[in-house]
């Protein structure tokens, strides 16, 4: 099983990207979950909502944060539940711009999808791409996460008789 990443978009993008960066006072305007099979999962305004696609990685436009603690099955299940849902324009306005937390249960925006996929369901709509990146960095710095990530894979453990 490969590693899952949080991809944070820092490229120039379109007017919408610039407005998100300006409002959140961040270098990031979009986020995606990168699965071990190479699919990028998110809710995209350009693509009309929750979708999976393959994106050619350009490190000038994306920062990647490894997520050794992320659960592949949970993410895949959440994606199956929400695939095809529309983009939550009202949610991004009320949750991010007005900070009211109001959002649609039938639609999602990028950081809401990614936060829910990573287990932050109850407050997923409150996350911006930058906030989600900061939380991922903080979790990665926890001693037990660092220890677990440094242990060999179960299949690599050698026994005295093996």
XYZ file of C-alpha atoms in Angstrom:
162
model
C 0.000 0.000 0.000
C 1.512 3.315 -1.048
C 1.462 6.639 0.691
C -1.374 9.158 0.529
C -0.585 12.865 0.095
C -2.352 16.148 0.616
C -1.630 18.301 -2.445
C -1.882 22.074 -1.947
C -2.169 24.276 -5.033
C 0.095 27.327 -5.046
C 0.034 28.030 -8.789
C -1.285 31.266 -10.215
C -4.549 29.761 -11.431
C -7.557 31.892 -12.296
C -9.305 34.821 -10.644
C -11.108 32.431 -8.274
C -7.738 31.064 -7.071
C -6.436 34.575 -6.442
C -9.571 35.494 -4.491
C -9.248 32.395 -2.281
C -5.577 33.168 -1.579
C -6.385 36.795 -0.818
C -9.283 35.965 1.490
C -7.441 33.207 3.400
C -4.166 35.172 3.424
C -2.414 32.068 2.187
C -0.348 30.913 -0.744
C -2.803 28.036 -1.299
C -6.102 28.186 -3.166
C -7.035 24.522 -3.667
C -6.321 21.071 -2.218
C -6.541 17.450 -3.344
C -5.999 14.009 -1.822
C -3.482 12.011 -3.896
C -4.153 8.291 -3.609
C -1.508 5.546 -3.867
C -2.864 4.557 -7.308
C -2.172 8.084 -8.629
C -5.748 9.400 -8.624
C -6.285 12.916 -7.293
C -9.564 13.237 -5.366
C -11.267 16.521 -4.548
C -14.179 18.815 -5.233
C -13.258 21.191 -8.015
C -15.076 24.295 -9.201
C -13.488 23.850 -12.659
C -14.642 20.217 -12.886
C -18.097 20.853 -11.420
C -17.797 19.084 -8.076
C -16.477 15.911 -6.452
C -14.356 13.906 -8.881
C -11.240 11.802 -9.374
C -8.680 12.530 -12.063
C -5.024 12.074 -12.866
C -3.017 15.280 -12.661
C 0.526 15.623 -13.914
C 2.477 16.824 -10.893
C 4.277 20.134 -11.352
C 6.125 20.974 -8.123
C 6.191 24.635 -9.128
C 2.389 24.601 -8.692
C 1.853 22.072 -5.884
C 3.172 21.342 -2.397
C 2.767 17.741 -1.227
C 2.396 16.686 2.404
C 2.722 12.944 3.101
C -0.119 11.558 5.216
C 1.166 8.284 6.729
C -1.790 8.309 9.142
C -4.491 8.634 6.448
C -6.801 5.660 5.918
C -7.102 4.561 2.287
C -10.340 2.650 2.876
C -11.992 5.594 4.639
C -11.027 7.972 1.829
C -12.223 5.552 -0.867
C -15.532 5.031 0.968
C -16.107 8.771 1.381
C -15.271 9.319 -2.282
C -17.788 6.666 -3.380
C -20.452 8.372 -1.229
C -19.849 11.828 -2.700
C -18.564 11.255 -6.267
C -20.537 13.349 -8.710
C -21.874 15.805 -6.140
C -21.765 19.395 -7.338
C -19.423 22.145 -6.197
C -20.652 23.952 -3.060
C -20.524 27.619 -4.077
C -22.871 28.637 -1.251
C -20.828 26.636 1.258
C -17.569 28.275 0.284
C -19.241 31.673 0.619
C -20.942 31.035 3.980
C -18.244 28.825 5.548
C -15.120 30.572 4.320
C -16.048 34.167 3.552
C -18.659 34.736 6.266
C -17.338 32.061 8.686
C -20.896 30.998 9.521
C -20.281 27.298 8.932
C -23.366 26.965 6.723
C -22.943 24.581 3.809
C -24.856 22.197 1.574
C -25.076 18.517 2.463
C -25.541 17.724 -1.238
C -22.442 19.567 -2.494
C -18.820 20.038 -1.395
C -15.836 22.334 -1.938
C -12.203 21.158 -2.071
C -11.009 21.567 1.507
C -14.349 20.339 2.852
C -13.996 17.098 0.860
C -10.338 16.634 1.837
C -10.980 17.354 5.536
C -13.891 14.894 5.632
C -11.789 12.271 3.823
C -9.096 12.649 6.484
C -11.568 12.196 9.336
C -12.507 15.763 10.242
C -16.178 15.173 9.353
C -17.933 17.272 11.971
C -16.222 20.510 10.989
C -14.984 19.771 7.457
C -16.623 22.885 5.992
C -14.559 25.134 8.270
C -11.215 24.099 6.744
C -9.414 26.160 4.119
C -6.632 24.533 2.078
C -4.016 26.341 4.202
C -5.630 25.335 7.501
C -5.838 21.711 6.389
C -2.162 21.797 5.394
C -1.213 23.207 8.807
C -3.211 20.515 10.622
C -1.565 17.792 8.490
C 1.901 19.183 9.305
C 1.065 19.248 13.028
C -0.228 15.675 13.001
C 2.906 14.545 11.146
C 5.050 16.074 13.922
C 3.361 14.017 16.661
C 5.856 11.507 18.103
C 3.626 8.451 17.608
C 3.058 9.325 13.932
C 6.796 9.690 13.375
C 7.463 6.384 15.150
C 4.770 4.491 13.256
C 6.031 5.847 9.935
C 9.604 4.756 10.716
C 8.672 1.138 11.522
C 9.111 -1.455 8.769
C 6.048 -2.639 6.908
C 4.493 -5.821 8.361
C 5.623 -7.751 5.324
C 9.218 -6.605 5.752
C 9.611 -7.791 9.365
C 12.106 -10.618 9.515
C 11.919 -13.357 12.092
C 14.873 -15.424 13.308
C 13.498 -18.402 11.366
C 12.527 -16.517 8.182
